[in-house]
Amino acid sequence: MEYGMSKKIVVLGNGILGKEISKQTGWDNISREKNGFDITDNGLIEEMMFDQYDIIINCIANTNTYLDERDPHWNVNYKGVDNLVEFCNREGIKLVHVSTDYVYVNAEPNSSEEDVPIHQGTWYAYTKLLGDSHVQLKSKDYLIVRGGHKPTPFPYDKAYDDIVGNFDYVDKNASIIIKLVKNNSSGVFNIGTEPKSMYNLAKQTNKNVGKDICGLGCTLPKTLLMNLEKLNKEI
């Protein structure tokens, strides 16, 4: 599907973000579920005729933050990204890579794109950071977006009031990514909206949600705040 600039775009991944981007734009969508596409199989990237596109948006990731095994994260979040970078460079395709606000966990609060992200000690965060670094080092034409997108409406009975960040619902983050793509933006961008707790976000779509605290033994990061000045100047 083409937009006004006559660029042909495909979205990889049929999770909530990939679905939402294609829903808002009509851009083609390829996934394991629908098309048998496996980002870890370099041969499949060649076979899927991605060379017909000008831009590939990669929404594929292993997001199981609780999985304490390296290889499932490594293969998708790093090796699969390596495969895409190599292909896009060879075919002259721009790569839009969806990263995560988790790369800033344990970094200084309100981090900017120029600060050094510190991984939080999970294979998810570590391999996503490696994927980001590989795109920046090797890709000839790229856009990296770092954020956190949540399903809407909020699907759970309780939400943590002590986890704060710039995360937002998937439709809002998808619209930001679409604007950056249409703007032909390049480089690394933190994406999201005003700071809020997970509970405050949940209340927007689930008025009956209960308030909870991520106390002792909770492994989730408490702070996912990012600097959004670059984004706000861009769009």
XYZ file of N, CA and C in Angstrom:
705
model
N 0.851 -1.186 0.000
C 0.000 0.000 0.000
C 0.881 1.228 0.000
N 0.573 2.198 -0.821
C 1.401 3.373 -0.979
C 0.742 4.580 -0.325
N 1.549 5.501 0.204
C 1.004 6.760 0.654
C 1.403 7.851 -0.319
N 1.126 9.109 -0.007
C 1.240 10.204 -0.951
C 2.609 10.405 -1.538
N 3.662 9.958 -0.827
C 5.010 10.140 -1.328
C 5.426 9.007 -2.251
N 4.463 8.150 -2.601
C 4.717 7.020 -3.498
C 5.744 6.041 -2.939
N 5.780 5.918 -1.615
C 6.630 4.928 -0.975
C 5.796 3.695 -0.661
N 6.324 2.539 -0.979
C 5.625 1.301 -0.684
C 6.181 0.729 0.616
N 5.270 0.426 1.547
C 5.663 0.112 2.927
C 5.054 -1.213 3.361
N 5.844 -2.000 4.098
C 5.342 -3.236 4.685
C 5.660 -3.243 6.171
N 4.703 -3.734 6.964
C 4.857 -3.865 8.409
C 5.093 -5.333 8.730
N 6.173 -5.632 9.444
C 6.462 -7.002 9.856
C 5.981 -7.202 11.285
N 5.127 -8.204 11.497
C 4.633 -8.499 12.833
C 3.152 -8.220 12.966
N 2.430 -9.194 13.544
C 0.987 -9.081 13.677
C 0.562 -9.007 15.134
N 1.460 -8.456 15.991
C 1.092 -8.185 17.373
C 0.249 -6.929 17.433
N 0.026 -6.409 18.637
C -0.909 -5.290 18.739
C -0.397 -4.045 18.028
N 0.924 -3.825 18.005
C 1.446 -2.635 17.334
C 1.427 -2.795 15.825
N 1.903 -3.940 15.322
C 1.887 -4.163 13.884
C 0.486 -4.091 13.307
N -0.474 -4.699 14.004
C -1.870 -4.652 13.562
C -2.390 -3.225 13.535
N -2.060 -2.465 14.566
C -2.581 -1.103 14.674
C -2.006 -0.190 13.588
N -0.717 -0.321 13.314
C -0.118 0.504 12.261
C -0.768 0.206 10.921
N -0.948 -1.072 10.599
C -1.587 -1.443 9.334
C -3.053 -1.023 9.313
N -3.718 -1.104 10.458
C -5.120 -0.686 10.542
C -5.265 0.796 10.239
N -4.363 1.616 10.774
C -4.457 3.061 10.582
C -4.022 3.516 9.189
N -3.228 2.701 8.504
C -2.641 3.141 7.229
C -3.044 2.311 6.014
N -3.367 1.040 6.235
C -3.585 0.135 5.113
C -2.293 -0.434 4.557
N -1.157 -0.162 5.205
C 0.111 -0.715 4.741
C 0.105 -2.234 4.877
N 0.771 -2.903 3.953
C 0.850 -4.358 3.955
C 1.385 -4.868 5.292
N 0.952 -6.068 5.666
C 1.380 -6.668 6.925
C 1.778 -8.115 6.694
N 2.971 -8.468 7.155
C 3.499 -9.824 7.019
C 3.861 -10.341 8.406
N 3.482 -11.582 8.722
C 3.790 -12.126 10.043
C 3.923 -13.637 9.977
N 4.418 -14.211 11.065
C 4.483 -15.668 11.174
C 3.079 -16.261 11.159
N 2.169 -15.616 11.894
C 0.815 -16.129 12.034
C 0.083 -16.202 10.700
N 0.183 -15.132 9.907
C -0.572 -15.056 8.655
C 0.171 -15.642 7.470
N 1.498 -15.468 7.446
C 2.259 -15.782 6.236
C 3.376 -16.788 6.441
N 3.544 -17.293 7.656
C 4.620 -18.235 7.930
C 5.989 -17.600 7.912
N 6.045 -16.264 8.118
C 7.326 -15.578 8.055
C 8.084 -15.708 9.362
N 9.359 -16.099 9.272
C 10.225 -16.268 10.434
C 11.432 -15.353 10.256
N 11.535 -14.320 11.095
C 12.610 -13.341 10.952
C 13.980 -13.952 11.188
N 14.036 -15.105 11.868
C 15.325 -15.738 12.129
C 15.812 -16.562 10.947
N 14.965 -16.736 9.932
C 15.321 -17.513 8.743
C 15.704 -16.551 7.626
N 16.998 -16.404 7.396
C 17.474 -15.448 6.396
C 16.958 -15.784 5.004
N 16.780 -17.061 4.726
C 16.269 -17.462 3.416
C 14.854 -16.981 3.175
N 14.029 -16.959 4.227
C 12.651 -16.502 4.077
C 12.577 -15.015 3.762
N 13.511 -14.239 4.294
C 13.540 -12.811 3.975
C 13.738 -12.622 2.478
N 14.574 -13.444 1.890
C 14.797 -13.383 0.442
C 13.550 -13.827 -0.321
N 12.879 -14.855 0.162
C 11.752 -15.444 -0.556
C 10.475 -14.599 -0.501
N 10.344 -13.729 0.520
C 9.093 -12.993 0.713
C 8.954 -11.789 -0.215
N 9.896 -11.578 -1.092
C 9.860 -10.493 -2.083
C 9.742 -9.120 -1.425
N 10.482 -8.928 -0.330
C 10.487 -7.635 0.331
C 11.185 -6.564 -0.503
N 11.890 -7.002 -1.550
C 12.602 -6.029 -2.378
C 11.645 -5.131 -3.164
N 10.349 -5.426 -3.139
C 9.372 -4.564 -3.807
C 9.018 -3.341 -2.961
N 9.496 -3.300 -1.702
C 9.137 -2.215 -0.785
C 10.262 -1.195 -0.660
N 9.861 0.021 -0.340
C 10.813 1.102 -0.064
C 11.147 1.201 1.411
N 10.204 0.793 2.265
C 10.369 0.889 3.711
C 9.843 -0.389 4.362
N 10.627 -0.955 5.278
C 10.199 -2.095 6.092
C 10.113 -1.627 7.545
N 8.949 -1.819 8.165
C 8.764 -1.481 9.576
C 8.792 -2.775 10.379
N 9.802 -2.936 11.202
C 9.960 -4.179 11.957
C 9.340 -4.072 13.340
N 8.177 -4.704 13.522
C 7.499 -4.767 14.822
C 7.652 -6.138 15.468
N 8.504 -6.977 14.898
C 8.685 -8.331 15.435
C 9.682 -8.291 16.587
N 9.329 -8.920 17.710
C 10.237 -9.005 18.852
C 9.778 -10.113 19.780
N 10.724 -10.677 20.499
C 10.392 -11.543 21.620
C 10.276 -10.635 22.835
N 9.062 -10.438 23.333
C 8.810 -9.485 24.420
C 8.538 -10.172 25.755
N 8.892 -11.440 25.859
C 8.668 -12.174 27.105
C 9.731 -11.770 28.132
N 9.443 -10.713 28.877
C 10.437 -10.168 29.799
C 10.747 -11.107 30.957
N 9.888 -12.090 31.198
C 10.102 -13.006 32.314
C 10.912 -14.243 31.910
N 11.148 -14.434 30.624
C 11.849 -15.628 30.148
C 13.338 -15.494 30.412
N 13.874 -16.356 31.264
C 15.279 -16.274 31.642
C 16.127 -17.215 30.780
N 15.948 -17.131 29.476
C 16.742 -17.901 28.520
C 17.264 -16.962 27.452
N 18.527 -17.113 27.098
C 19.124 -16.199 26.144
C 18.639 -16.400 24.723
N 18.684 -17.640 24.219
C 18.536 -17.884 22.784
C 17.211 -17.394 22.188
N 16.045 -17.614 22.833
C 14.804 -17.123 22.221
C 14.817 -15.614 21.991
N 15.388 -14.864 22.921
C 15.509 -13.414 22.754
C 16.602 -13.074 21.743
N 17.734 -13.729 21.870
C 18.886 -13.464 21.001
C 18.534 -13.669 19.537
N 17.846 -14.758 19.245
C 17.560 -15.105 17.847
C 16.621 -14.107 17.183
N 15.621 -13.624 17.912
C 14.628 -12.711 17.329
C 15.078 -11.255 17.427
N 15.492 -10.847 18.621
C 15.744 -9.431 18.882
C 17.097 -8.951 18.378
N 18.015 -9.882 18.127
C 19.328 -9.477 17.624
C 19.657 -10.105 16.264
N 19.679 -11.445 16.207
C 20.045 -12.098 14.942
C 19.047 -11.792 13.836
N 17.749 -11.769 14.171
C 16.747 -11.438 13.166
C 16.914 -10.023 12.647
N 17.268 -9.101 13.541
C 17.510 -7.714 13.142
C 18.737 -7.636 12.237
N 19.760 -8.404 12.570
C 20.953 -8.468 11.720
C 20.580 -8.905 10.308
N 19.714 -9.915 10.194
C 19.266 -10.378 8.875
C 18.577 -9.254 8.102
N 17.704 -8.506 8.781
C 16.975 -7.429 8.119
C 17.902 -6.308 7.671
N 18.836 -5.935 8.526
C 19.774 -4.859 8.182
C 20.557 -5.221 6.937
N 21.065 -6.439 6.893
C 21.850 -6.882 5.732
C 21.011 -6.835 4.458
N 19.767 -7.315 4.547
C 18.891 -7.325 3.378
C 18.546 -5.902 2.928
N 18.171 -5.055 3.873
C 17.778 -3.686 3.524
C 18.937 -2.905 2.920
N 20.127 -3.079 3.451
C 21.292 -2.407 2.878
C 21.528 -2.838 1.443
N 21.410 -4.128 1.198
C 21.670 -4.656 -0.142
C 20.632 -4.182 -1.153
N 19.376 -4.046 -0.703
C 18.292 -3.693 -1.619
C 17.958 -2.193 -1.617
N 18.649 -1.401 -0.798
C 18.374 0.027 -0.745
C 17.046 0.357 -0.104
N 16.663 -0.392 0.947
C 15.385 -0.227 1.645
C 15.626 0.433 3.002
N 14.765 1.364 3.366
C 14.859 1.980 4.688
C 14.262 1.037 5.732
N 14.955 0.891 6.863
C 14.488 0.043 7.945
C 13.977 0.907 9.100
N 12.720 0.710 9.454
C 12.147 1.331 10.655
C 12.078 0.238 11.718
N 12.852 0.403 12.764
C 12.978 -0.646 13.785
C 12.307 -0.197 15.087
N 11.358 -0.999 15.558
C 10.644 -0.685 16.805
C 11.417 -1.264 17.984
N 11.904 -0.387 18.830
C 12.632 -0.786 20.024
C 11.718 -0.638 21.242
N 12.273 -0.350 22.404
C 11.507 -0.356 23.644
C 12.061 0.650 24.639
N 11.196 1.148 25.523
C 11.659 2.018 26.600
C 12.478 1.245 27.630
N 12.462 -0.067 27.574
C 13.232 -0.880 28.522
C 14.737 -0.677 28.369
N 15.201 -0.166 27.217
C 16.643 0.036 27.069
C 17.151 1.122 28.007
N 16.248 1.916 28.587
C 16.652 2.982 29.503
C 16.559 2.592 30.971
N 16.102 1.395 31.266
C 15.983 0.986 32.665
C 17.365 0.963 33.315
N 17.430 1.535 34.504
C 18.674 1.708 35.274
C 19.541 2.837 34.739
N 19.082 3.544 33.705
C 19.787 4.740 33.261
C 19.311 5.928 34.092
N 19.863 7.083 33.828
C 19.426 8.283 34.539
C 17.986 8.609 34.160
N 17.165 9.082 35.097
C 15.790 9.479 34.758
C 15.765 10.544 33.672
N 14.722 10.526 32.881
C 14.543 11.517 31.820
C 15.670 11.462 30.799
N 16.094 10.253 30.443
C 17.219 10.076 29.534
C 16.898 10.593 28.141
N 17.892 11.130 27.468
C 17.744 11.549 26.074
C 18.336 10.488 25.170
N 18.175 10.674 23.868
C 18.712 9.721 22.905
C 20.232 9.648 22.947
N 20.878 10.682 23.492
C 22.330 10.740 23.532
C 22.914 10.086 24.789
N 22.065 9.762 25.764
C 22.553 9.123 26.977
C 22.810 7.644 26.740
N 23.626 7.061 27.590
C 23.984 5.651 27.439
C 22.916 4.792 28.089
N 22.170 3.980 27.319
C 21.156 3.112 27.923
C 21.821 1.949 28.664
N 21.321 1.637 29.825
C 21.849 0.522 30.617
C 20.775 -0.561 30.685
N 21.120 -1.787 30.282
C 20.096 -2.833 30.297
C 19.771 -3.236 31.733
N 18.591 -3.767 31.926
C 18.079 -4.023 33.271
C 18.399 -5.415 33.800
N 19.228 -6.149 33.083
C 19.582 -7.469 33.571
C 18.658 -8.564 33.097
N 17.859 -8.312 32.050
C 17.054 -9.366 31.442
C 17.519 -9.568 30.006
N 17.325 -10.760 29.492
C 17.714 -11.021 28.105
C 16.879 -10.208 27.138
N 15.634 -9.902 27.510
C 14.805 -9.062 26.654
C 15.449 -7.685 26.455
N 15.711 -6.986 27.559
C 16.272 -5.633 27.472
C 17.657 -5.655 26.825
N 18.453 -6.644 27.186
C 19.821 -6.714 26.656
C 19.825 -6.923 25.156
N 19.010 -7.864 24.659
C 19.022 -8.146 23.224
C 18.357 -7.041 22.418
N 17.370 -6.355 22.993
C 16.789 -5.204 22.301
C 17.827 -4.089 22.165
N 18.638 -3.888 23.198
C 19.697 -2.890 23.130
C 20.744 -3.277 22.092
N 21.084 -4.555 22.029
C 22.022 -5.027 21.005
C 21.461 -4.788 19.604
N 20.164 -5.075 19.420
C 19.539 -4.849 18.115
C 19.596 -3.390 17.711
N 19.284 -2.490 18.662
C 19.391 -1.055 18.408
C 20.794 -0.683 17.956
N 21.780 -1.164 18.703
C 23.168 -0.815 18.417
C 23.593 -1.311 17.046
N 23.136 -2.500 16.688
C 23.502 -3.062 15.385
C 22.899 -2.235 14.246
N 21.648 -1.818 14.412
C 21.025 -0.981 13.384
C 21.800 0.327 13.230
N 22.149 0.956 14.344
C 22.878 2.220 14.280
C 24.263 2.056 13.659
N 24.886 0.929 13.908
C 26.244 0.708 13.411
C 26.278 0.315 11.942
N 25.310 -0.512 11.515
C 25.413 -1.142 10.203
C 24.408 -0.639 9.166
N 23.248 -0.154 9.604
C 22.218 0.218 8.625
C 22.600 1.496 7.885
N 22.328 1.511 6.588
C 22.600 2.690 5.758
C 21.453 3.698 5.782
N 20.262 3.268 6.181
C 19.094 4.148 6.195
C 18.103 3.588 7.211
N 17.954 4.263 8.360
C 17.141 3.674 9.422
C 16.427 4.729 10.257
N 15.381 4.261 10.928
C 14.683 4.986 11.976
C 14.444 4.005 13.110
N 14.881 4.344 14.319
C 14.634 3.533 15.509
C 13.673 4.302 16.411
N 12.598 3.644 16.858
C 11.652 4.268 17.775
C 11.630 3.471 19.073
N 11.799 4.189 20.186
C 11.829 3.558 21.505
C 10.630 4.023 22.324
N 9.790 3.083 22.733
C 8.616 3.435 23.510
C 7.970 2.221 24.133
N 6.826 2.441 24.762
C 6.065 1.349 25.368
C 4.602 1.503 25.010
N 4.030 0.484 24.379
C 2.636 0.553 23.931
C 1.799 -0.494 24.671
N 0.616 -0.080 25.112
C -0.251 -0.925 25.925
C -1.563 -1.192 25.192
N -2.159 -2.365 25.425
C -3.442 -2.668 24.777
C -4.550 -1.761 25.276
N -5.465 -1.428 24.390
C -6.604 -0.586 24.760
C -7.916 -1.287 24.412
N -8.903 -1.288 25.338
C -8.831 -0.727 26.687
C -7.913 -1.540 27.597
N -7.529 -0.957 28.730
C -6.656 -1.654 29.672
C -7.337 -2.949 30.116
N -6.684 -4.116 29.926
C -7.402 -5.389 30.069
C -7.351 -6.027 31.456
N -6.643 -5.429 32.408
C -6.433 -6.096 33.690
C -7.264 -5.454 34.806
N -7.453 -6.193 35.893
C -8.270 -5.719 37.011
C -7.553 -4.677 37.857
N -6.208 -4.764 37.902
C -5.420 -3.836 38.699
C -4.267 -3.275 37.873
N -3.780 -2.111 38.307
C -2.646 -1.481 37.630
C -1.732 -0.861 38.679
N -0.426 -0.912 38.424
C 0.544 -0.380 39.378
C 0.564 1.145 39.353
N 0.526 1.727 40.551
C 0.565 3.184 40.668
C 1.985 3.705 40.857
N 2.948 2.802 41.097
C 4.325 3.235 41.320
C 5.238 2.899 40.143
N 4.671 2.515 39.004
C 5.430 2.370 37.767
C 5.059 3.544 36.873
N 6.036 4.366 36.540
C 5.768 5.587 35.781
C 6.598 5.605 34.497
N 6.062 6.267 33.482
C 6.789 6.359 32.223
C 6.041 7.196 31.216
N 6.547 7.219 29.998
C 5.910 7.925 28.877
C 5.112 6.969 27.998
N 4.912 5.745 28.468
C 4.138 4.755 27.731
C 2.719 5.259 27.499
N 2.060 4.690 26.484
C 0.675 5.064 26.200
C 0.015 3.906 25.469
N -1.253 4.099 25.118
C -1.981 3.044 24.419
C -1.448 2.876 23.002
N -1.640 1.680 22.474
C -1.026 1.305 21.205
C -1.477 2.190 20.056
N -2.728 2.656 20.063
C -3.187 3.490 18.958
C -2.452 4.822 18.916
N -2.118 5.371 20.091
C -1.402 6.639 20.135
C 0.045 6.480 19.677
N 0.725 5.427 20.152
C 2.102 5.230 19.727
C 2.186 4.869 18.249
N 1.213 4.112 17.756
C 1.193 3.789 16.330
C 1.077 5.051 15.492
N 0.241 5.980 15.922
C 0.060 7.213 15.154
C 1.336 8.047 15.150
N 2.101 8.009 16.245
C 3.373 8.727 16.295
C 4.364 8.108 15.314
N 4.444 6.790 15.299
C 5.354 6.106 14.374
C 4.988 6.439 12.934
N 3.707 6.423 12.636
C 3.241 6.726 11.273
C 3.654 8.138 10.872
N 3.515 9.098 11.779
C 3.923 10.470 11.484
C 5.415 10.549 11.188
N 6.227 9.844 11.970
C 7.669 9.855 11.748
C 8.030 9.223 10.405
N 7.352 8.140 10.069
C 7.608 7.483 8.783
C 7.242 8.414 7.626
N 6.073 9.013 7.698
C 5.626 9.906 6.631
C 6.476 11.177 6.547
N 7.065 11.531 7.677
C 7.942 12.699 7.721
C 9.346 12.380 7.200
N 9.578 11.102 6.880
C 10.893 10.639 6.433
C 11.964 10.889 7.493
N 11.574 10.768 8.768
C 12.512 10.968 9.868
C 13.521 9.819 9.922
N 14.722 10.128 10.376
C 15.783 9.128 10.488
C 16.492 9.283 11.820
N 17.188 8.235 12.218
C 17.911 8.260 13.485
C 17.119 7.603 14.586
N 17.369 8.003 15.837
C 16.753 7.398 17.016
C 15.784 8.386 17.649
N 14.569 7.916 17.933
C 13.561 8.763 18.570
C 12.913 8.031 19.743
N 12.866 8.700 20.906
C 11.987 8.257 21.984
C 10.569 8.675 21.618
N 9.613 7.773 21.783
C 8.227 8.106 21.467
C 7.333 7.832 22.669
N 6.283 8.615 22.789
C 5.338 8.463 23.875
C 4.650 9.779 24.141
N 4.059 9.887 25.318
C 3.310 11.085 25.683
C 3.729 11.526 27.088
N 2.939 12.384 27.708
C 3.301 12.959 28.998
C 3.521 11.875 30.052
N 4.365 12.136 31.061
C 4.618 11.149 32.120
C 3.335 10.793 32.873
N 3.204 9.541 33.242
C 2.020 9.070 33.954
C 2.329 7.731 34.620
N 1.567 7.357 35.612
C 1.691 6.017 36.190
C 0.864 5.046 35.360
N 1.163 3.777 35.515
C 0.379 2.761 34.811
C -1.082 2.810 35.258
N -1.286 3.105 36.525
C -2.657 3.205 37.045
C -3.404 4.365 36.390
N -2.753 5.508 36.278
C -3.407 6.663 35.656
C -3.732 6.406 34.191
N -2.850 5.689 33.508
C -3.139 5.317 32.121
C -4.335 4.364 32.075
N -4.332 3.378 32.950
C -5.409 2.386 32.954
C -6.772 3.026 33.207
N -6.815 4.031 34.080
C -8.084 4.689 34.417
C -8.726 5.380 33.211
N -7.922 5.706 32.202
C -8.463 6.380 31.027
C -9.442 5.495 30.259
N -9.234 4.185 30.293
C -10.079 3.273 29.517
C -10.770 2.220 30.369
N -10.421 2.135 31.648
C -11.023 1.152 32.543
C -11.291 1.827 33.888
N -12.468 2.420 34.037
C -12.774 3.211 35.226
C -12.853 2.371 36.485
N -13.009 1.062 36.344
C -13.128 0.183 37.502
C -11.808 -0.465 37.909
N -10.720 -0.096 37.251
C -9.442 -0.731 37.551
C -9.012 -0.398 38.971
N -8.435 -1.397 39.640
C -7.952 -1.194 40.998
C -6.509 -0.730 41.017
N -6.115 -0.100 42.115
C -4.751 0.407 42.263
C -3.895 -0.631 42.987
N -2.696 -0.861 42.462
C -1.786 -1.831 43.055
C -0.397 -1.197 43.155
N 0.469 -1.844 43.937
C 1.836 -1.378 44.120
C 2.793 -2.500 43.727
N 3.814 -2.151 42.976
C 4.839 -3.128 42.583
C 5.863 -3.199 43.709
N 5.562 -3.986 44.719
C 6.365 -4.011 45.947
C 7.542 -4.960 45.891
N 7.900 -5.496 47.073
C 9.027 -6.410 47.171
C 8.805 -7.645 46.302
N 9.847 -8.034 45.583
C 9.748 -9.196 44.720
C 9.254 -8.885 43.328
N 8.776 -7.678 43.105
C 8.318 -7.279 41.771
C 9.532 -6.989 40.897
N 9.616 -7.633 39.750
C 10.787 -7.492 38.883
C 10.607 -6.436 37.797
N 9.443 -5.805 37.729
C 9.206 -4.802 36.701
C 9.964 -3.518 37.022
N 10.458 -2.823 35.999
C 11.129 -1.540 36.245
C 10.135 -0.496 36.739
N 10.546 0.293 37.729
C 9.655 1.290 38.317
C 9.590 2.569 37.486
N 10.701 2.907 36.807
C 10.764 4.164 36.068
C 11.101 3.908 34.604
N 10.215 4.364 33.715
C 10.423 4.245 32.274
C 10.258 5.625 31.621
N 10.775 6.634 32.312
C 10.669 7.993 31.808
C 11.766 8.281 30.787
N 11.408 8.996 29.726
C 12.348 9.330 28.664
C 12.233 10.807 28.325
N 13.255 11.333 27.711
C 13.236 12.698 27.205
C 12.592 12.701 25.824
N 11.523 13.483 25.645
C 10.773 13.512 24.383
C 10.971 14.808 23.590
N 11.983 15.597 23.953
C 12.185 16.874 23.278
C 12.452 16.701 21.782
N 13.242 15.727 21.425
C 13.557 15.499 20.017
C 12.299 15.173 19.221
N 11.450 14.303 19.773
C 10.203 13.935 19.124
C 9.305 15.150 18.946
N 9.160 15.928 20.006
C 8.243 17.085 19.957
C 8.709 18.132 18.939
N 10.005 18.265 18.751
C 10.515 19.188 17.740
C 10.281 18.643 16.325
N 10.286 17.323 16.200
C 10.168 16.697 14.878
C 8.740 16.724 14.352
N 7.759 16.455 15.227
C 6.374 16.347 14.740
C 5.434 17.246 15.547
